[in-house]
Every structure is written in structure tokens, then in C-alpha cells.
Amino acid sequence: MGPPGVGKGTQAKGIAEHYGIPAISTGDIFRANVRNQTPLGLEVARIMAEGAYVPDEITDAIVRDRLAEPDAADGWLLDGYPRTLGQVEALDGVLAETGTAVDAVISLVADTDLLIERLLKRAELEGRADDNAETIANRMTVYADATDPLLAIYAERGLLVEVDGLGTIEEVQERITRALDDFSA
Ligand code: AMP
């Protein structure tokens, strides 16, 4: 978990590879659907372009299906999910049904102003439709309102691992794997 631009996607892929589990990114799943103009993609394209959240019913169903895929049987890393209280509850429900549980929640921490700068740079490089100044501001607000408060829930459950998100990709990955290894030791 972490605010837009903190490097969740990049780190999720590296960490998942390190532990030999799939990285499941709801953002990537939505983007692929938008790209392929599937019915789901057509439904979520505008929501994403505005920097708003896709409704929980849609997002929860996608994660439920994805976690049931064979490659997720021995573990997974969720990137960008859960993002709302409803999603936390939905994930709890899915995991209870399958007798699994979250081992740890990684929170990547960084200064918001720096992240906005980083996102604007990424917009230039990747041309993402949800990376213009207005959308970025909206995504930050939505994160602060809907998602940041969820960290307290996982802290209370003793699952939260906070990691400084600033540094090179390698530095941050090293911090995360060290924190996770310490956490589970
Ligand atoms: P991300 O790549 O994780 O930043 O996600 C990009 C966009 O996809 C977000 O700004 C949302 O519009 C949508 N999205 C991704 N994950 C979720 C989620 N868990 N709940 C709602 N919307 C999401």
C-alpha cells in the first residue's frame, strides 16, 4: 500500500519475483481491459481517467477470481488492493472462505509533493491517461480520504510493515525484503 507514485507497481513486481509468487495489480488488470476495449475496460476507462476508484463490487469480483487462479495457490502479492474499507472486508471474506490470510501489509511511505513531481515525470514518459496534474491531485485526495485510514486497521492487526519509499528501486526493494524477512522471523 502507499500513495500514487510511491513505486508500488515497480516494487510489487520485484518483491513478488523475489519470493516466487504472482504480483496481482488491480490497476494493471484494469489498464489491460481498457487497452483491449473489453466491456469491463469500457466501463472503467472514464473512472480511471478521472483518478477516481472503480466501484468495490467490480474490483472485489476481479480479485476474488484472480486469487482462485492456480498460480496464486501458494501465495500472492496484492498491488493496489484493498483501497477501501469495503475492499478490506471483501478480502477478509474471500480469505476466510479459502482458509488463507494476509501475512504482512507493506506500506511505502514518501512525501506527497515529491510524489506529485514523480507522477508528472512518469506522465511524460508513459503517457498514462490518469497522470495529468488535475487527475494526480484527485488521486492523492482519494488516497488520503479512502485508503490511508486503512493502514490503521492493518497496524492494529499487527500486520503493517512501514518502509521508506524514497531511494533507488534496488534500495527500496532491499529495505522491503529485509523488513519482511525480519517481520516473519
Ligand atoms: P494503480 O495502477 O494501482 O494506481 O491504479 C490505477 C487506477 O485503477 C486507480 O486510480 C483506480 O482508478 C483504479 N484502481 C486500481 N486498483 C483499484 C482498487 N483497488 N479499487 C478501486 N480502483 C482501483
PDB file of C-alpha atoms and ligand atoms in Angstrom:
ATOM      1  CA  MET A   1       0.000   0.000   0.000  1.00  0.00           C
ATOM      2  CA  GLY A   2       1.054   3.605  -0.488  1.00  0.00           C
ATOM      3  CA  PRO A   3       0.104   6.833  -2.234  1.00  0.00           C
ATOM      4  CA  PRO A   4       0.064   7.221  -6.022  1.00  0.00           C
ATOM      5  CA  GLY A   5       3.565   7.478  -7.447  1.00  0.00           C
ATOM      6  CA  VAL A   6       5.381   5.909  -4.494  1.00  0.00           C
ATOM      7  CA  GLY A   7       6.503   2.968  -6.635  1.00  0.00           C
ATOM      8  CA  LYS A   8       4.041   0.258  -5.600  1.00  0.00           C
ATOM      9  CA  GLY A   9       3.874  -1.341  -9.036  1.00  0.00           C
ATOM     10  CA  THR A  10       7.622  -1.485  -9.578  1.00  0.00           C
ATOM     11  CA  GLN A  11       8.305  -2.788  -6.094  1.00  0.00           C
ATOM     12  CA  ALA A  12       5.436  -5.292  -6.232  1.00  0.00           C
ATOM     13  CA  LYS A  13       6.925  -6.939  -9.315  1.00  0.00           C
ATOM     14  CA  GLY A  14      10.413  -7.146  -7.778  1.00  0.00           C
ATOM     15  CA  ILE A  15       9.216  -8.424  -4.418  1.00  0.00           C
ATOM     16  CA  ALA A  16       6.871 -10.995  -5.963  1.00  0.00           C
ATOM     17  CA  GLU A  17       9.717 -12.271  -8.123  1.00  0.00           C
ATOM     18  CA  HIS A  18      11.996 -12.435  -5.083  1.00  0.00           C
ATOM     19  CA  TYR A  19       9.502 -14.659  -3.244  1.00  0.00           C
ATOM     20  CA  GLY A  20       8.375 -16.602  -6.334  1.00  0.00           C
ATOM     21  CA  ILE A  21       4.728 -15.561  -6.143  1.00  0.00           C
ATOM     22  CA  PRO A  22       2.495 -13.645  -8.583  1.00  0.00           C
ATOM     23  CA  ALA A  23       2.090  -9.873  -8.239  1.00  0.00           C
ATOM     24  CA  ILE A  24      -1.577  -9.094  -8.714  1.00  0.00           C
ATOM     25  CA  SER A  25      -2.176  -5.464  -9.657  1.00  0.00           C
ATOM     26  CA  THR A  26      -5.784  -4.337  -9.956  1.00  0.00           C
ATOM     27  CA  GLY A  27      -4.537  -1.224 -11.789  1.00  0.00           C
ATOM     28  CA  ASP A  28      -2.725  -3.393 -14.372  1.00  0.00           C
ATOM     29  CA  ILE A  29      -5.817  -5.590 -14.815  1.00  0.00           C
ATOM     30  CA  PHE A  30      -7.992  -2.528 -15.386  1.00  0.00           C
ATOM     31  CA  ARG A  31      -5.454  -0.953 -17.771  1.00  0.00           C
ATOM     32  CA  ALA A  32      -5.237  -4.171 -19.832  1.00  0.00           C
ATOM     33  CA  ASN A  33      -9.038  -4.191 -20.129  1.00  0.00           C
ATOM     34  CA  VAL A  34      -9.095  -0.544 -21.203  1.00  0.00           C
ATOM     35  CA  ARG A  35      -6.387  -1.257 -23.791  1.00  0.00           C
ATOM     36  CA  ASN A  36      -8.296  -4.233 -25.198  1.00  0.00           C
ATOM     37  CA  GLN A  37     -11.599  -2.361 -25.064  1.00  0.00           C
ATOM     38  CA  THR A  38     -13.372  -5.155 -23.209  1.00  0.00           C
ATOM     39  CA  PRO A  39     -16.806  -4.456 -21.649  1.00  0.00           C
ATOM     40  CA  LEU A  40     -15.032  -4.006 -18.287  1.00  0.00           C
ATOM     41  CA  GLY A  41     -12.498  -1.662 -19.895  1.00  0.00           C
ATOM     42  CA  LEU A  42     -15.221   0.486 -21.417  1.00  0.00           C
ATOM     43  CA  GLU A  43     -16.913   0.662 -18.018  1.00  0.00           C
ATOM     44  CA  VAL A  44     -13.846   1.729 -16.043  1.00  0.00           C
ATOM     45  CA  ALA A  45     -11.931   3.908 -18.546  1.00  0.00           C
ATOM     46  CA  ARG A  46     -13.566   7.175 -17.556  1.00  0.00           C
ATOM     47  CA  ILE A  47     -13.404   6.449 -13.826  1.00  0.00           C
ATOM     48  CA  MET A  48      -9.677   5.795 -14.114  1.00  0.00           C
ATOM     49  CA  ALA A  49      -9.060   8.850 -16.278  1.00  0.00           C
ATOM     50  CA  GLU A  50     -10.635  10.970 -13.534  1.00  0.00           C
ATOM     51  CA  GLY A  51      -8.433   9.422 -10.857  1.00  0.00           C
ATOM     52  CA  ALA A  52     -11.458   8.026  -9.019  1.00  0.00           C
ATOM     53  CA  TYR A  53     -11.865   4.496  -7.669  1.00  0.00           C
ATOM     54  CA  VAL A  54     -13.601   1.748  -9.595  1.00  0.00           C
ATOM     55  CA  PRO A  55     -16.650   0.544  -7.588  1.00  0.00           C
ATOM     56  CA  ASP A  56     -15.928  -2.119  -4.975  1.00  0.00           C
ATOM     57  CA  GLU A  57     -18.294  -4.733  -6.491  1.00  0.00           C
ATOM     58  CA  ILE A  58     -16.302  -4.715  -9.721  1.00  0.00           C
ATOM     59  CA  THR A  59     -12.880  -4.637  -8.083  1.00  0.00           C
ATOM     60  CA  ASP A  60     -13.705  -7.268  -5.456  1.00  0.00           C
ATOM     61  CA  ALA A  61     -15.003  -9.705  -8.082  1.00  0.00           C
ATOM     62  CA  ILE A  62     -11.807  -9.328 -10.114  1.00  0.00           C
ATOM     63  CA  VAL A  63      -9.579 -10.007  -7.120  1.00  0.00           C
ATOM     64  CA  ARG A  64     -11.699 -12.957  -5.990  1.00  0.00           C
ATOM     65  CA  ASP A  65     -11.375 -14.568  -9.446  1.00  0.00           C
ATOM     66  CA  ARG A  66      -7.677 -13.805  -9.725  1.00  0.00           C
ATOM     67  CA  LEU A  67      -6.859 -15.297  -6.309  1.00  0.00           C
ATOM     68  CA  ALA A  68      -8.574 -18.523  -7.416  1.00  0.00           C
ATOM     69  CA  GLU A  69      -6.137 -18.972 -10.341  1.00  0.00           C
ATOM     70  CA  PRO A  70      -3.729 -21.906  -9.915  1.00  0.00           C
ATOM     71  CA  ASP A  71      -0.593 -19.726  -9.811  1.00  0.00           C
ATOM     72  CA  ALA A  72      -1.896 -17.992  -6.672  1.00  0.00           C
ATOM     73  CA  ALA A  73      -2.329 -21.234  -4.721  1.00  0.00           C
ATOM     74  CA  ASP A  74       0.977 -20.928  -2.858  1.00  0.00           C
ATOM     75  CA  GLY A  75       0.964 -17.210  -2.221  1.00  0.00           C
ATOM     76  CA  TRP A  76       0.478 -13.828  -3.873  1.00  0.00           C
ATOM     77  CA  LEU A  77       1.206 -10.173  -3.510  1.00  0.00           C
ATOM     78  CA  LEU A  78      -1.656  -7.744  -3.999  1.00  0.00           C
ATOM     79  CA  ASP A  79      -0.628  -4.411  -5.503  1.00  0.00           C
ATOM     80  CA  GLY A  80      -3.119  -1.577  -5.110  1.00  0.00           C
ATOM     81  CA  TYR A  81      -5.785  -3.631  -3.350  1.00  0.00           C
ATOM     82  CA  PRO A  82      -7.525  -3.219  -0.924  1.00  0.00           C
ATOM     83  CA  ARG A  83      -8.063   0.527  -1.233  1.00  0.00           C
ATOM     84  CA  THR A  84     -11.392   0.987   0.575  1.00  0.00           C
ATOM     85  CA  LEU A  85     -12.901  -0.299   3.804  1.00  0.00           C
ATOM     86  CA  GLY A  86     -15.358  -2.353   1.740  1.00  0.00           C
ATOM     87  CA  GLN A  87     -12.432  -3.985  -0.074  1.00  0.00           C
ATOM     88  CA  VAL A  88     -10.710  -4.811   3.225  1.00  0.00           C
ATOM     89  CA  GLU A  89     -13.887  -6.582   4.309  1.00  0.00           C
ATOM     90  CA  ALA A  90     -14.320  -8.318   0.959  1.00  0.00           C
ATOM     91  CA  LEU A  91     -10.735  -9.573   1.065  1.00  0.00           C
ATOM     92  CA  ASP A  92     -11.222 -10.793   4.643  1.00  0.00           C
ATOM     93  CA  GLY A  93     -14.276 -12.716   3.412  1.00  0.00           C
ATOM     94  CA  VAL A  94     -12.524 -14.323   0.444  1.00  0.00           C
ATOM     95  CA  LEU A  95      -9.544 -15.345   2.571  1.00  0.00           C
ATOM     96  CA  ALA A  96     -11.736 -16.736   5.349  1.00  0.00           C
ATOM     97  CA  GLU A  97     -13.570 -18.882   2.783  1.00  0.00           C
ATOM     98  CA  THR A  98     -10.319 -20.319   1.483  1.00  0.00           C
ATOM     99  CA  GLY A  99      -8.647 -20.634   4.894  1.00  0.00           C
ATOM    100  CA  THR A 100      -5.813 -18.281   3.983  1.00  0.00           C
ATOM    101  CA  ALA A 101      -4.668 -14.990   5.484  1.00  0.00           C
ATOM    102  CA  VAL A 102      -2.561 -11.923   4.830  1.00  0.00           C
ATOM    103  CA  ASP A 103       0.956 -12.377   6.253  1.00  0.00           C
ATOM    104  CA  ALA A 104       2.006  -8.752   6.052  1.00  0.00           C
ATOM    105  CA  VAL A 105       0.978  -5.390   4.635  1.00  0.00           C
ATOM    106  CA  ILE A 106       3.779  -3.255   3.235  1.00  0.00           C
ATOM    107  CA  SER A 107       3.234   0.479   3.466  1.00  0.00           C
ATOM    108  CA  LEU A 108       5.546   2.518   1.242  1.00  0.00           C
ATOM    109  CA  VAL A 109       5.983   5.971   2.729  1.00  0.00           C
ATOM    110  CA  ALA A 110       7.029   9.192   0.942  1.00  0.00           C
ATOM    111  CA  ASP A 111       6.438  12.934   0.880  1.00  0.00           C
ATOM    112  CA  THR A 112       3.385  13.859  -1.217  1.00  0.00           C
ATOM    113  CA  ASP A 113       4.997  16.846  -3.029  1.00  0.00           C
ATOM    114  CA  LEU A 114       7.855  14.674  -4.217  1.00  0.00           C
ATOM    115  CA  LEU A 115       5.398  12.060  -5.436  1.00  0.00           C
ATOM    116  CA  ILE A 116       3.426  14.606  -7.454  1.00  0.00           C
ATOM    117  CA  GLU A 117       6.665  15.618  -9.174  1.00  0.00           C
ATOM    118  CA  ARG A 118       7.445  11.973  -9.879  1.00  0.00           C
ATOM    119  CA  LEU A 119       3.978  11.326 -11.311  1.00  0.00           C
ATOM    120  CA  LEU A 120       4.200  14.296 -13.653  1.00  0.00           C
ATOM    121  CA  LYS A 121       7.518  12.979 -14.932  1.00  0.00           C
ATOM    122  CA  ARG A 122       6.016   9.498 -15.427  1.00  0.00           C
ATOM    123  CA  ALA A 123       3.106  11.043 -17.353  1.00  0.00           C
ATOM    124  CA  GLU A 124       5.584  12.432 -19.859  1.00  0.00           C
ATOM    125  CA  LEU A 125       7.424   9.136 -20.216  1.00  0.00           C
ATOM    126  CA  GLU A 126       4.489   6.706 -20.311  1.00  0.00           C
ATOM    127  CA  GLY A 127       1.624   8.898 -21.476  1.00  0.00           C
ATOM    128  CA  ARG A 128      -0.789   7.437 -18.911  1.00  0.00           C
ATOM    129  CA  ALA A 129      -4.254   8.997 -19.228  1.00  0.00           C
ATOM    130  CA  ASP A 130      -4.549   9.245 -15.423  1.00  0.00           C
ATOM    131  CA  ASP A 131      -1.293  11.176 -14.957  1.00  0.00           C
ATOM    132  CA  ASN A 132      -2.215  14.793 -15.695  1.00  0.00           C
ATOM    133  CA  ALA A 133      -1.958  17.458 -12.962  1.00  0.00           C
ATOM    134  CA  GLU A 134      -5.678  17.518 -12.173  1.00  0.00           C
ATOM    135  CA  THR A 135      -6.045  13.756 -12.036  1.00  0.00           C
ATOM    136  CA  ILE A 136      -2.932  13.413  -9.904  1.00  0.00           C
ATOM    137  CA  ALA A 137      -4.322  15.870  -7.354  1.00  0.00           C
ATOM    138  CA  ASN A 138      -7.587  13.942  -7.316  1.00  0.00           C
ATOM    139  CA  ARG A 139      -5.845  10.597  -6.876  1.00  0.00           C
ATOM    140  CA  MET A 140      -3.878  12.000  -3.914  1.00  0.00           C
ATOM    141  CA  THR A 141      -7.068  13.238  -2.255  1.00  0.00           C
ATOM    142  CA  VAL A 142      -8.907   9.971  -2.853  1.00  0.00           C
ATOM    143  CA  TYR A 143      -5.942   8.066  -1.423  1.00  0.00           C
ATOM    144  CA  ALA A 144      -5.813  10.284   1.693  1.00  0.00           C
ATOM    145  CA  ASP A 145      -9.570  10.009   2.270  1.00  0.00           C
ATOM    146  CA  ALA A 146     -10.335   6.388   1.405  1.00  0.00           C
ATOM    147  CA  THR A 147      -7.114   4.385   1.608  1.00  0.00           C
ATOM    148  CA  ASP A 148      -4.678   5.964   4.072  1.00  0.00           C
ATOM    149  CA  PRO A 149      -7.047   5.292   7.029  1.00  0.00           C
ATOM    150  CA  LEU A 150      -6.924   1.557   6.224  1.00  0.00           C
ATOM    151  CA  LEU A 151      -3.290   1.414   7.339  1.00  0.00           C
ATOM    152  CA  ALA A 152      -4.502   1.794  10.941  1.00  0.00           C
ATOM    153  CA  ILE A 153      -6.615  -1.349  10.564  1.00  0.00           C
ATOM    154  CA  TYR A 154      -3.631  -3.421   9.479  1.00  0.00           C
ATOM    155  CA  ALA A 155      -1.433  -1.803  12.143  1.00  0.00           C
ATOM    156  CA  GLU A 156      -3.963  -2.852  14.751  1.00  0.00           C
ATOM    157  CA  ARG A 157      -3.855  -6.395  13.391  1.00  0.00           C
ATOM    158  CA  GLY A 158      -0.076  -6.344  13.788  1.00  0.00           C
ATOM    159  CA  LEU A 159       0.468  -6.778  10.035  1.00  0.00           C
ATOM    160  CA  LEU A 160       1.791  -3.386   8.989  1.00  0.00           C
ATOM    161  CA  VAL A 161       5.386  -3.079   7.794  1.00  0.00           C
ATOM    162  CA  GLU A 162       6.311   0.554   7.056  1.00  0.00           C
ATOM    163  CA  VAL A 163       9.143   1.145   4.602  1.00  0.00           C
ATOM    164  CA  ASP A 164      10.729   4.386   3.378  1.00  0.00           C
ATOM    165  CA  GLY A 165       9.744   4.566  -0.305  1.00  0.00           C
ATOM    166  CA  LEU A 166      12.426   7.064  -1.360  1.00  0.00           C
ATOM    167  CA  GLY A 167      15.625   5.799  -2.935  1.00  0.00           C
ATOM    168  CA  THR A 168      16.648   3.753  -5.923  1.00  0.00           C
ATOM    169  CA  ILE A 169      14.484   0.801  -6.958  1.00  0.00           C
ATOM    170  CA  GLU A 170      17.149  -1.561  -5.604  1.00  0.00           C
ATOM    171  CA  GLU A 171      17.478   0.287  -2.276  1.00  0.00           C
ATOM    172  CA  VAL A 172      13.749   0.221  -1.648  1.00  0.00           C
ATOM    173  CA  GLN A 173      13.456  -3.443  -2.649  1.00  0.00           C
ATOM    174  CA  GLU A 174      16.305  -4.318  -0.296  1.00  0.00           C
ATOM    175  CA  ARG A 175      14.543  -2.442   2.539  1.00  0.00           C
ATOM    176  CA  ILE A 176      11.274  -4.261   1.849  1.00  0.00           C
ATOM    177  CA  THR A 177      12.729  -7.765   1.691  1.00  0.00           C
ATOM    178  CA  ARG A 178      14.804  -7.125   4.834  1.00  0.00           C
ATOM    179  CA  ALA A 179      11.754  -5.772   6.684  1.00  0.00           C
ATOM    180  CA  LEU A 180       9.628  -8.739   5.558  1.00  0.00           C
ATOM    181  CA  ASP A 181      12.262 -11.295   6.487  1.00  0.00           C
ATOM    182  CA  ASP A 182      12.665  -9.659   9.937  1.00  0.00           C
ATOM    183  CA  PHE A 183       8.905  -9.480  10.285  1.00  0.00           C
ATOM    184  CA  SER A 184       8.314 -13.166   9.625  1.00  0.00           C
ATOM    185  CA  ALA A 185      11.402 -14.345  11.561  1.00  0.00           C
TER     186      ALA A 185
HETATM  187  P1  AMP B   1      -2.871   1.933  -9.854  1.00  0.00           P
HETATM  188  O1  AMP B   1      -2.101   1.499 -11.046  1.00  0.00           O
HETATM  189  O2  AMP B   1      -2.842   0.928  -8.740  1.00  0.00           O
HETATM  190  O3  AMP B   1      -2.502   3.310  -9.382  1.00  0.00           O
HETATM  191  O4  AMP B   1      -4.395   2.023 -10.321  1.00  0.00           O
HETATM  192  C1  AMP B   1      -4.794   2.873 -11.364  1.00  0.00           C
HETATM  193  C2  AMP B   1      -6.286   3.176 -11.262  1.00  0.00           C
HETATM  194  O5  AMP B   1      -7.035   1.951 -11.336  1.00  0.00           O
HETATM  195  C3  AMP B   1      -6.722   3.813  -9.957  1.00  0.00           C
HETATM  196  O6  AMP B   1      -6.534   5.206  -9.954  1.00  0.00           O
HETATM  197  C4  AMP B   1      -8.196   3.434  -9.930  1.00  0.00           C
HETATM  198  O7  AMP B   1      -8.949   4.202 -10.841  1.00  0.00           O
HETATM  199  C5  AMP B   1      -8.153   2.009 -10.465  1.00  0.00           C
HETATM  200  N1  AMP B   1      -7.925   1.027  -9.366  1.00  0.00           N
HETATM  201  C6  AMP B   1      -6.846   0.219  -9.191  1.00  0.00           C
HETATM  202  N2  AMP B   1      -6.976  -0.523  -8.085  1.00  0.00           N
HETATM  203  C7  AMP B   1      -8.168  -0.187  -7.531  1.00  0.00           C
HETATM  204  C8  AMP B   1      -8.864  -0.583  -6.358  1.00  0.00           C
HETATM  205  N3  AMP B   1      -8.347  -1.485  -5.512  1.00  0.00           N
HETATM  206  N4  AMP B   1     -10.072  -0.012  -6.124  1.00  0.00           N
HETATM  207  C9  AMP B   1     -10.600   0.884  -6.959  1.00  0.00           C
HETATM  208  N5  AMP B   1      -9.991   1.336  -8.054  1.00  0.00           N
HETATM  209  C10 AMP B   1      -8.781   0.815  -8.356  1.00  0.00           C
END
